[in-house]
XYZ file of C-alpha atoms in Angstrom:
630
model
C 143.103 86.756 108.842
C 143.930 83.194 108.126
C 141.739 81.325 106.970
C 139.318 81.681 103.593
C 140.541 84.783 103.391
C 144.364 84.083 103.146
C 145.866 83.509 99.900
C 144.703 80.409 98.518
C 146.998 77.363 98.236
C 147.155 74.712 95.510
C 144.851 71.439 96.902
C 144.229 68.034 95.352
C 141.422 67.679 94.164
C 139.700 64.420 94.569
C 136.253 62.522 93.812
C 135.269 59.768 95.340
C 132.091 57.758 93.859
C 129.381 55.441 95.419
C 126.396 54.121 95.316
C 123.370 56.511 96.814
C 121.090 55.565 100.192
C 117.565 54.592 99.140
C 115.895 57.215 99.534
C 112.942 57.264 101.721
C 109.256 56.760 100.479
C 106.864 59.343 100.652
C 103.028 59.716 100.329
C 102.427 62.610 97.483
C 98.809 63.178 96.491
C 97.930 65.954 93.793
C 94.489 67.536 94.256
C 93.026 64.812 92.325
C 94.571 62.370 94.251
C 96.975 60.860 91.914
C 100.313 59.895 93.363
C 102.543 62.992 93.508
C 105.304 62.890 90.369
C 108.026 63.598 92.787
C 106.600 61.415 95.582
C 110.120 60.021 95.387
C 112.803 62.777 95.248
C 114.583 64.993 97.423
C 112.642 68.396 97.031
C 116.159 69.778 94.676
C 117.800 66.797 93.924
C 121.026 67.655 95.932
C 123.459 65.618 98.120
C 123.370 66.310 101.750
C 125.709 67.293 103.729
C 128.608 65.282 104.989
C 130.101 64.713 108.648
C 133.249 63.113 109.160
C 131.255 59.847 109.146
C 129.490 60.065 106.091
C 131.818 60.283 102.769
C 128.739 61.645 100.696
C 127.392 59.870 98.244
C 126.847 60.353 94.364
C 124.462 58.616 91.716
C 126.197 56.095 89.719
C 125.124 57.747 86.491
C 126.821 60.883 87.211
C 130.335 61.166 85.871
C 132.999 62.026 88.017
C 134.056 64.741 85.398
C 131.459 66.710 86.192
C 132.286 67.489 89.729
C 134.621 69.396 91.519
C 136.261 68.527 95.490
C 138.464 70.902 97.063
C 139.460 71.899 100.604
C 138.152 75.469 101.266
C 139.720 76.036 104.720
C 140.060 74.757 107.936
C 137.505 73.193 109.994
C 138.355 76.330 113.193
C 138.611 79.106 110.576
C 134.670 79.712 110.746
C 132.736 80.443 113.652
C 129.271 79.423 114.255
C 127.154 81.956 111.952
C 129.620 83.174 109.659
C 129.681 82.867 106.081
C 132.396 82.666 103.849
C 132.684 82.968 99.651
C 134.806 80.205 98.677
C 136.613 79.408 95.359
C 136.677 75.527 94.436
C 138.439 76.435 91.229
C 135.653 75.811 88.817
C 133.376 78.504 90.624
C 132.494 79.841 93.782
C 130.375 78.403 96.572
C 128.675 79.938 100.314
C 130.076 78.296 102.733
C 128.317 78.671 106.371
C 128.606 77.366 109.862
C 125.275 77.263 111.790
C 124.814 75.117 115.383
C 128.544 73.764 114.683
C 127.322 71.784 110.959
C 128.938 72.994 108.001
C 126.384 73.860 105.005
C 127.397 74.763 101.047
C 125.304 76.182 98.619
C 125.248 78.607 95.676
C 126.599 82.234 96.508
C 124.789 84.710 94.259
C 120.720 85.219 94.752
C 119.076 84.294 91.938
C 117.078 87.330 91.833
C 119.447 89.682 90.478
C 123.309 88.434 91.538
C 123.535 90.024 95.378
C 126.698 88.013 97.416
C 124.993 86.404 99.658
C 128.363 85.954 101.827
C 127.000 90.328 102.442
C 123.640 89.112 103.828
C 122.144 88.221 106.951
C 122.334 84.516 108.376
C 119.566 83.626 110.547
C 117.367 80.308 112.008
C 118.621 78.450 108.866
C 118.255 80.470 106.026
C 120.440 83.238 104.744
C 118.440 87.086 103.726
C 119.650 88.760 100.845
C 121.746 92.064 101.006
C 119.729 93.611 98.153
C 116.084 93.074 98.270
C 115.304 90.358 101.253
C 114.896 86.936 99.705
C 115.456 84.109 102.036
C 117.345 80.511 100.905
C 117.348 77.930 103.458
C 120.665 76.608 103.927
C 120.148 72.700 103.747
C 118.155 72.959 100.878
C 119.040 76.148 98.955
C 114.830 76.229 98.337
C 113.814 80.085 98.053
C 111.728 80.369 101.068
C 110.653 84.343 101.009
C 110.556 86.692 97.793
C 111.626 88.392 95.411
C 112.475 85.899 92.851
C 111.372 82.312 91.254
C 114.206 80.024 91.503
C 116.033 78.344 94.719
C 120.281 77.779 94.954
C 122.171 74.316 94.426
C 123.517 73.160 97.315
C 126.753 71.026 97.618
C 128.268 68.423 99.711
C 130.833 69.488 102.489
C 132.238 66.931 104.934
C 135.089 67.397 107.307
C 138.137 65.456 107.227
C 141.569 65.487 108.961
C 140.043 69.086 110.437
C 139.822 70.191 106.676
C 136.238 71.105 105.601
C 135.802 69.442 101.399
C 133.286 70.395 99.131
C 131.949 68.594 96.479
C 129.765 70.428 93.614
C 128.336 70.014 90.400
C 130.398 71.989 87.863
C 127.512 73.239 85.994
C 125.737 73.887 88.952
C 128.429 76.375 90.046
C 128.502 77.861 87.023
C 124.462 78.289 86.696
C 124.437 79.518 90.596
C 120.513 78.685 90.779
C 118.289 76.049 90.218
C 113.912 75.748 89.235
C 112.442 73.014 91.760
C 111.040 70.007 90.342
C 107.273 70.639 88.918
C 104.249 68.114 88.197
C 103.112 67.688 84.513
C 99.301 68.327 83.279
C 97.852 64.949 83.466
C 94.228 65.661 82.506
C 93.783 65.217 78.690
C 91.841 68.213 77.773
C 92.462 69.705 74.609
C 93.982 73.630 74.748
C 91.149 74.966 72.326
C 88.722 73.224 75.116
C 86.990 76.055 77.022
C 87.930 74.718 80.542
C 90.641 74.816 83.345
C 90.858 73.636 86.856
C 92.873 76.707 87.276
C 92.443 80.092 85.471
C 94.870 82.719 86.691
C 93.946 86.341 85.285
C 97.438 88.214 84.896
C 101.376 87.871 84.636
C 102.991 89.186 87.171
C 104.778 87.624 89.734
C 101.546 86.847 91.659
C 99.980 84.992 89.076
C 103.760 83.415 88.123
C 104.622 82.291 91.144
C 100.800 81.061 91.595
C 101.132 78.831 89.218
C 104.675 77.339 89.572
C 103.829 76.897 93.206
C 100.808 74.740 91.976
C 103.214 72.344 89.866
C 105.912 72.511 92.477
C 103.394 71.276 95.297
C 102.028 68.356 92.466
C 98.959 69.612 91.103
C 98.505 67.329 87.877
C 95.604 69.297 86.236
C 95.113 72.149 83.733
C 96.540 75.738 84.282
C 95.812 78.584 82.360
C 97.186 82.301 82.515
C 95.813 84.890 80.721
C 97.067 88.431 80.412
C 96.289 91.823 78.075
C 100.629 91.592 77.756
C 101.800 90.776 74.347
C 105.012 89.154 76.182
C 105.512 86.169 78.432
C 106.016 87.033 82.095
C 108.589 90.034 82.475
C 110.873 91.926 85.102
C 108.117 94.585 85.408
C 110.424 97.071 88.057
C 113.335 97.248 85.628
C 111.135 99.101 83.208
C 111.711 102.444 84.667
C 115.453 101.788 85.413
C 116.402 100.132 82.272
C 114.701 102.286 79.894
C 116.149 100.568 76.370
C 115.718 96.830 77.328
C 113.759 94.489 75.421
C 110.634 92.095 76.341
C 113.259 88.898 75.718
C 115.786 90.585 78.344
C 113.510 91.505 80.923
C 111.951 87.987 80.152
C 111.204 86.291 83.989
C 110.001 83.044 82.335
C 110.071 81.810 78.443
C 107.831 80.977 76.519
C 109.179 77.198 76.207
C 109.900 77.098 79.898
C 105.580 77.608 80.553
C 105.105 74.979 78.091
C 107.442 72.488 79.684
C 106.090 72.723 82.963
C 102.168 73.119 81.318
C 101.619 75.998 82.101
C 99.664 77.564 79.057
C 99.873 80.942 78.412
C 97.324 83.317 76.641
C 98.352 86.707 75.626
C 96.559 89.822 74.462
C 93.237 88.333 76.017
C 91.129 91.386 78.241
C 88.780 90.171 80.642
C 85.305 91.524 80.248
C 83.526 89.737 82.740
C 83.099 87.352 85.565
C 80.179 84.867 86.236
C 80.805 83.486 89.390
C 77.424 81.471 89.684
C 78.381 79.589 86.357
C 81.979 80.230 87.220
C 82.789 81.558 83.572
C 85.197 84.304 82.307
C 84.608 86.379 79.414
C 86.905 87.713 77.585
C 86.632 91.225 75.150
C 86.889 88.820 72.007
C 83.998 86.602 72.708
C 85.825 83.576 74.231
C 84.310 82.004 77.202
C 86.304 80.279 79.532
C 85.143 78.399 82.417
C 87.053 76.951 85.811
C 86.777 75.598 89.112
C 89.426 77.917 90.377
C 90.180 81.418 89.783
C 93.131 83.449 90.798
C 93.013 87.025 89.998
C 96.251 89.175 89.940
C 95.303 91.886 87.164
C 97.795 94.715 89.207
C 97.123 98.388 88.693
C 96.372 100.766 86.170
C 97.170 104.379 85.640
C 95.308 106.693 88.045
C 92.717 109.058 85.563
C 94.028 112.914 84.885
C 92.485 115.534 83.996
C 93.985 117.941 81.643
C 93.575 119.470 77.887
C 95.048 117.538 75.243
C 94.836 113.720 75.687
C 94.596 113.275 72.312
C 98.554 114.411 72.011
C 101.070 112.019 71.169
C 104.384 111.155 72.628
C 102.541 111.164 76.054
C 102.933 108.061 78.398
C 102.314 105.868 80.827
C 104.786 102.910 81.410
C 103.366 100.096 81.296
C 105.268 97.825 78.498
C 108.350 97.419 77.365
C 107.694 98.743 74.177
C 106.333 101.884 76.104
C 110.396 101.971 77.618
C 112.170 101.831 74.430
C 109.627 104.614 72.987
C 110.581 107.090 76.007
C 114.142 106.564 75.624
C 114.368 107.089 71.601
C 111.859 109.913 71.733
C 114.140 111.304 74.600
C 117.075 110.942 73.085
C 118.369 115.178 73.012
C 115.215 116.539 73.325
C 113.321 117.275 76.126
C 111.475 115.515 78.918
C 108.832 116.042 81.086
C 107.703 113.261 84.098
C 104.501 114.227 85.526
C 104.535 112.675 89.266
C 106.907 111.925 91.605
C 106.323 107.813 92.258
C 109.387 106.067 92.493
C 108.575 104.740 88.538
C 108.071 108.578 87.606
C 111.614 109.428 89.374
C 113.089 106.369 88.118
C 112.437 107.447 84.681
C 113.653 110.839 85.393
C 116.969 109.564 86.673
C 117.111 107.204 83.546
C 116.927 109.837 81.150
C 118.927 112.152 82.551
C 122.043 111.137 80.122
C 120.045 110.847 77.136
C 117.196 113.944 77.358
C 118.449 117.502 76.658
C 116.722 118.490 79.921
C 114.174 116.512 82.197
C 111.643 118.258 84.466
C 109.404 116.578 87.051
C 106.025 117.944 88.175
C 104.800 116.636 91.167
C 101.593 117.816 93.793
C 104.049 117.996 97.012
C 106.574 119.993 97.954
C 109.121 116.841 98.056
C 109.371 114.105 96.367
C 109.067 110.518 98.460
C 107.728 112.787 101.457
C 105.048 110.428 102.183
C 106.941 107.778 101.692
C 109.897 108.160 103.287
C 109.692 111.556 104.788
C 110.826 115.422 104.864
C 114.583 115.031 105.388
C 115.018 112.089 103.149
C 112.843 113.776 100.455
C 115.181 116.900 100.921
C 118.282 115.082 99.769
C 117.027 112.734 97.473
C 115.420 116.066 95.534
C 119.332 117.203 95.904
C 120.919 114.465 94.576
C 118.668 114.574 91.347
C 118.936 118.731 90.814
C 123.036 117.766 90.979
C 121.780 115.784 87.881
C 120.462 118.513 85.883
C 116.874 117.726 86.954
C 114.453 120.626 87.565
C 111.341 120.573 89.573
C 108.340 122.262 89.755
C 106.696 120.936 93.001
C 102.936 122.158 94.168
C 101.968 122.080 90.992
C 99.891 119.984 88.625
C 99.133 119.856 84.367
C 96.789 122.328 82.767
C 97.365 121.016 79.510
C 99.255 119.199 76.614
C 99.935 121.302 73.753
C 101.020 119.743 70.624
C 102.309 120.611 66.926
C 100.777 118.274 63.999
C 99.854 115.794 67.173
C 103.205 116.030 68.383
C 103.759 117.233 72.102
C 105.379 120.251 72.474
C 104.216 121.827 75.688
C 103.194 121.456 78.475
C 101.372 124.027 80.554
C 100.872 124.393 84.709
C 98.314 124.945 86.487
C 100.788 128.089 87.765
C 100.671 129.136 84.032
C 104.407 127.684 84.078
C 104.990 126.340 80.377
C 107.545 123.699 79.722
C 109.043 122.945 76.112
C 108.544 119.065 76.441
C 109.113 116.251 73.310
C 108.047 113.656 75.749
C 106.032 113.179 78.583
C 105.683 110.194 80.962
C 102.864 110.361 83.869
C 103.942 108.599 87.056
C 101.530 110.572 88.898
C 99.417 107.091 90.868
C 97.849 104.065 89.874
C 94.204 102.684 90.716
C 93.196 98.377 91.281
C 92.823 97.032 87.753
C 89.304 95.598 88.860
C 86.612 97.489 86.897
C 85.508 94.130 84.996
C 84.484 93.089 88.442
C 81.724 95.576 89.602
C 78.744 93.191 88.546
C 80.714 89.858 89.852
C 79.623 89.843 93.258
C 83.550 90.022 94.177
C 83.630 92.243 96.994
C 85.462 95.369 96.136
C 86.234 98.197 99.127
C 85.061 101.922 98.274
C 88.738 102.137 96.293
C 88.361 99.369 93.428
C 90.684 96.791 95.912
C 89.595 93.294 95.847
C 89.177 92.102 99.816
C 90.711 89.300 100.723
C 91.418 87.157 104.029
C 94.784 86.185 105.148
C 94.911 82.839 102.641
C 93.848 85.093 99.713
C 90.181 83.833 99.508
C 87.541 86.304 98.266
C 83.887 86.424 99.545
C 83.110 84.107 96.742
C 83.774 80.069 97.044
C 86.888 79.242 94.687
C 87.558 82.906 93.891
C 91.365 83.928 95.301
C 93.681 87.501 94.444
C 96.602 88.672 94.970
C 99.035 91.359 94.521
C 98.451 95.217 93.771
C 95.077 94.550 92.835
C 93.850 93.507 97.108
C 93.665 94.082 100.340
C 94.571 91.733 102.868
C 94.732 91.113 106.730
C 98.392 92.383 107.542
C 99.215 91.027 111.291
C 101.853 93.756 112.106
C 98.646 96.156 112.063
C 96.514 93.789 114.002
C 95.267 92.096 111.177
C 93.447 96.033 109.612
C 93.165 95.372 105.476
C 95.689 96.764 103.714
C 97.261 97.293 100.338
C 101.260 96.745 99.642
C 102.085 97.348 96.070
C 105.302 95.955 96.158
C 107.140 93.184 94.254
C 108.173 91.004 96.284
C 104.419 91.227 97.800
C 102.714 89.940 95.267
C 105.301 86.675 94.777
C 104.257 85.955 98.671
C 100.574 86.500 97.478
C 100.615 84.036 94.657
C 102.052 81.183 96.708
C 99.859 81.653 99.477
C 97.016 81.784 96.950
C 98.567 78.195 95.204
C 98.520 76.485 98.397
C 94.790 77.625 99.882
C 93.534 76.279 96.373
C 95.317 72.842 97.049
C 94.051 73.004 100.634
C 97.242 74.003 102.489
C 97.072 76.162 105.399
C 98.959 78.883 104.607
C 99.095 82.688 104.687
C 100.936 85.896 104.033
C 103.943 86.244 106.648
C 106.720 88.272 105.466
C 108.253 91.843 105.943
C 107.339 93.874 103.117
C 110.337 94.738 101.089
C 110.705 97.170 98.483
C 113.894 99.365 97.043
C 114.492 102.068 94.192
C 117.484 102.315 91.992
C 119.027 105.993 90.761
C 122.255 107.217 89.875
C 124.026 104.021 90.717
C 122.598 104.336 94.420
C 119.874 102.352 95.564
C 117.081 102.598 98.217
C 115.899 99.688 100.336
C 113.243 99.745 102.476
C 111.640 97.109 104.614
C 108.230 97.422 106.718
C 104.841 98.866 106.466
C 105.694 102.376 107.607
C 102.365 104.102 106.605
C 101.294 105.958 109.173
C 104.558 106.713 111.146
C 104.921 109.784 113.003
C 108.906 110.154 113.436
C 111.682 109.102 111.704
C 115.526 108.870 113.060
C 117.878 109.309 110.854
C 121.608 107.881 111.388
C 124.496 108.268 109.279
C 124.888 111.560 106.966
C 122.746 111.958 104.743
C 124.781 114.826 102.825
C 127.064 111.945 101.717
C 124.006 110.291 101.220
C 125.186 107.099 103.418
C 122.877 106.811 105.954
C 119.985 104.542 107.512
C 115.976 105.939 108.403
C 114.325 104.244 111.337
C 110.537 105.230 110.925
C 108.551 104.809 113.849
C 104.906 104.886 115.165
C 104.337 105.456 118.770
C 107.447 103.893 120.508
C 107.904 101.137 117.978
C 110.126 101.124 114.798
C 107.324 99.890 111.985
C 110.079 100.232 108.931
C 113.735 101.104 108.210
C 115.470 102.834 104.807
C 118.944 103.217 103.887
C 121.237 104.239 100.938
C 124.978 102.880 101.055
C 124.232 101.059 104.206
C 123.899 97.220 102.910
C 122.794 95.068 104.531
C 121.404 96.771 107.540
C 117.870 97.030 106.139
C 118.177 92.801 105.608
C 119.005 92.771 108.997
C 115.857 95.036 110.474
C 113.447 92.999 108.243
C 114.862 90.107 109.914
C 114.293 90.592 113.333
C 110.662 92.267 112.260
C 110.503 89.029 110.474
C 110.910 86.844 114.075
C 108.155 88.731 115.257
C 110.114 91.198 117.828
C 109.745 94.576 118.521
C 112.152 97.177 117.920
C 111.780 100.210 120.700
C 112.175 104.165 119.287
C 114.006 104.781 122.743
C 116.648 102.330 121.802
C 117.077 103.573 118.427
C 117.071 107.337 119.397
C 119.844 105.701 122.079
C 121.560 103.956 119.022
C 121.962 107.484 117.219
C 123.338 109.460 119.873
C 126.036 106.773 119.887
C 126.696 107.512 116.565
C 126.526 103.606 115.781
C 125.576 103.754 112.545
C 124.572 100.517 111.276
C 125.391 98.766 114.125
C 122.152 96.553 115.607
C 124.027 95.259 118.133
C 122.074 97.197 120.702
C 119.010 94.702 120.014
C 121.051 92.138 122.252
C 120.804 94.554 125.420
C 118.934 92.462 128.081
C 116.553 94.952 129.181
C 114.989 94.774 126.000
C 112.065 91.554 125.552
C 113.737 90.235 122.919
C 116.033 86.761 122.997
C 117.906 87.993 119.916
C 121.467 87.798 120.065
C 123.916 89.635 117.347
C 127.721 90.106 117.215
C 129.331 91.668 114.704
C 132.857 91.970 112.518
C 134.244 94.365 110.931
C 134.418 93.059 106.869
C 137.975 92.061 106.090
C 137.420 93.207 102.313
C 135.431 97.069 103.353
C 136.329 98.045 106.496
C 133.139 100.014 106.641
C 131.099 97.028 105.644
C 129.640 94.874 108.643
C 128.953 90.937 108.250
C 126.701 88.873 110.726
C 128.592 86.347 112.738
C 125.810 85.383 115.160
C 122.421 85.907 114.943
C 120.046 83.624 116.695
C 116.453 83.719 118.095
């Protein structure tokens, strides 16, 4: 192909400088109705784009120096919905045609480095290959999770049928960007037992709570406590990345909080909840009061019972000093994961070139059978025995057996006993929510704080979010549910931010999850509990294939392994609120199509969805959107 993708020739760079259009005033209140810090920005501080009219415009302080123009093909060598990675010589840049306007922005998700030129272009935002995020294409603002930070976006215009991009060196180079936040502008001294906003928690719930708070111009105090020793972390890479440290896995810093006034208490356990004085206590006496309260305290470790608790070397993951103890304790000896949880079989696969020998204990016959099903479980068990892991399935712990404190065994309930150095339990986890039995905080019969759709609890000024609630989930007709995922809890925390400033808002996404192991990776989009069949296309011997799973006639969730970025693509048009039939999917299979949704275009089907594909000019067995529209 010509184009992009032909070799590139030498172009002459030029920059061009003038004077930027006023922009536009706007009316910004903070809760306390204080003119908005930002009333007078652009929400990222980027150019717009150019048409051959407009020759983009730069602030006068800027120095030409730091930009970089090019010519990145020609104006026919993209077709409406494509996307194309293009090299402007100091870095790389997506470009994309949508509705016949050009658009440039950064071309690696901030989350963890997917190309986004892979993913899934849709109504003005491009999905992410890996794990779903959503960037909106004129403003490069994250718009659905996982992840905190949004994409630069650079200037294109069209000239002499050429399309130009301008960018910001170091913007290229960074590939993401934090939107602008508010500052605290209450004086209230940090000792001071008050805050107009007490998060409980972390995580990315109670993270992305707060930033959203700042981002939308609240100007008042913000407080997040946790039991963690560490500033916010990547929690999910604690099970695949065994030996890395607090500061790697590090989502925030410590200095970033305090920039953006966000204060940060660490080690601090909740005892209690007064929701008539609204008052938190904490396990060390302090009192805390606030006039709202977000809680996202997660999970905890489901309760076991077996001989031997007192044994060392036995754990669950929770930190990531727990992590680096596994691995070192692991190191040639021998491990034992009780459970089969994706974190429990993460582990397993993690330690596989470090342990002597690893066996996994779990209750069912399969692992990720409830989950994901018999014929999936089948080969993913497969995949991990070709790795030297044994399993002892139906079966459950008698007892921990140590030597001087040390574990050394560990026995079955089958009378089984397995030499073990080190154990980790991944065997369930229960709502973190015991402090809150005397609150008045409606809990279900299962510890889950109930919640409606904009995160508000039965009490006035009380909100939750993530692992710790259930919540109205429309695809089920609105039935309560809990959806311990990730990327869940970031959608949780902004809803939460914007019901407490007001803002109609609530929880509409695609649940997205995925599980790394042996350099493969599962994704998985939907709410599949519940289904009753699952069609499989693909081969899952070679462990490339995609899993529809389906309740009644309707697909409710799709899986794959080596099949990027189909599952992007599902959770896209699940996203738009369509319906995916089981008889077209069955129909889909039979064709042997695998990966191939262009079957969702077929007019006897109610959907207005239209999707053409092209083969990848790179991997011939990859597929890249060029239109999809709804």
């Amino acid at each position: 192909m010509g184009g992009c993708f032909s070799k590139p020739k030498a172009v002459e760079v030029k920059v061009e400088l003038s004077l930027l259009e006023k922009e536009k005033e706007v009316d910004g209140l903070s809760p306390n109705g204080k003119a908005s810090p930002f009333a007078d920005c652009r929400p990222n501080g980027a150019l717009g784009h150019g048409s051959e009219d407009d020759s983009g415009l730069l602030p006068l302080n800027l120095k030409t120096r730091d930009y970089v123009e090019a010519s990145v093909c020609h104006v026919k060598d993209l077709e409406n919905g494509q996307m194309r990675e293009v090299d402007l010589g100091s870095g790389r840049a997506l470009l994309i045609k949508e509705h016949g306007e050009f658009f440039a922005m950064g071309h690696k998700c901030p989350h963890y480095g997917a190309p986004l030129v892979k993913g899934v272009l849709s109504k003005g935002h491009v999905r992410c290959p890996w794990h779903g995020a959503c960037f909106n294409v004129t403003t490069g603002d994250i718009e659905d999770f996982p992840g905190l930070d949004s994409l630069p976006v650079f200037q294109v215009r069209v000239e002499k049928e050429k399309v130009i991009i301008r960018a910001n060196k170091q913007a290229l180079q960074s590939q993401k960007r934090s939107k602008p936040m508010a500052r605290c502008s209450s004086v209230i001294h940090s000792s001071a037992g008050f805050s107009h906003v007490l998060i409980i928690g972390s995580g990315p719930a109670a993270l992305v709570c707060a930033e959203t708070l700042r981002q939308e111009g609240f100007t008042d105090r913000i407080v997040m406590c946790t039991m963690d020793r560490h500033p916010p972390y990547d929690r999910p890479k604690l099970s695949k990345s065994l030996e890395s440290t607090a500061e790697q896995l590090r989502l925030r810093s410590v200095d970033f909080l305090q920039d953006h006034d966000i204060e940060l208490l660490t080690e601090k356990e909740v005892a209690a909840v007064d929701v008539k004085t609204r008052t938190v206590t904490f396990e060390d006496g302090l009192k805390m009061e606030y006039r709202k309260l977000f809680i996202a305290t997660g999970s905890k470790p489901k309760p076991m019972n077996y001989k031997g608790k007192e044994v060392k070397n036995v754990f669950h993951l929770q930190t990531p000093e727990d992590a680096n103890s596994i691995a070192r304790l692991a190191n040639n000896k021998n491990a034992v994961i009780v459970g089969t949880s994706f974190v429990g079989m993460e582990v397993a696969a993690a330690l596989t070139d470090k342990a002597h020998s690893v066996s996994v204990i779990g209750i069912e016959s399969l692992p990720f059978k409830k989950a994901l099903g018999e014929k999936v479980g089948k080969v993913i068990m497969k995949l991990f025995e070709a790795n030297r892991v044994k399993f002892y399935m139906l079966n459950e712990v008698s007892e921990m057996i140590g030597h001087h404190g040390q574990l050394k065994e560990v026995v079955l309930k089958s009378g089984k006993v397995l030499r073990a150095d080190v154990c980790v339990i991944g065997a369930g986890s229960v709502p973190a929510s015991g402090f809150l039995k005397q609150s008045g905080i409606h809990l279900d019969s299962k510890g889950f704080i109930t919640v409606n759709k904009m995160m508000q609890t039965n009490v006035e000024g009380v909100f939750a979010g993530g692992d710790v609630v259930t919540f109205p989930f429309p695809p089920r007709n609105n039935k309560k549910v809990n959806i311990p995922h990730w990327q869940m809890a970031h959608v949780h925390g902004r809803v939460a931010a914007l019901s407490m400033m007001g803002r109609a808002a609530e929880a509409k996404t695609v649940p997205y999850f995925w599980s790394a192991m042996f350099g493969k990776t599962i994704r998985y989009a939907g709410y599949g509990d519940g289904f009753d069949d699952v069609i499989i296309q693909g081969d899952l011997d070679e462990l490339r294939f995609v899993a529809f799973y389906t309740r009644s006639e309707e697909v409710v969730a799709v899986a794959s392994m080596n099949y990027d970025p189909i599952v992007s693509r599902v959770a896209e048009v699940l996203g738009s609120g369509k319906t995916i039939k089981k008889r077209d999917v069955e129909m889909l299979a039979r064709l042997g199509k695998t990966g191939d949704i262009s079957w969702l275009i077929r007019q006897r089907l109610p959907l207005t969805s239209h999707l053409q594909l092209q083969k990848d000019p790179v991997d011939n067995t990859t597929w890249t959107p060029m239109v999809l529209r709804f």
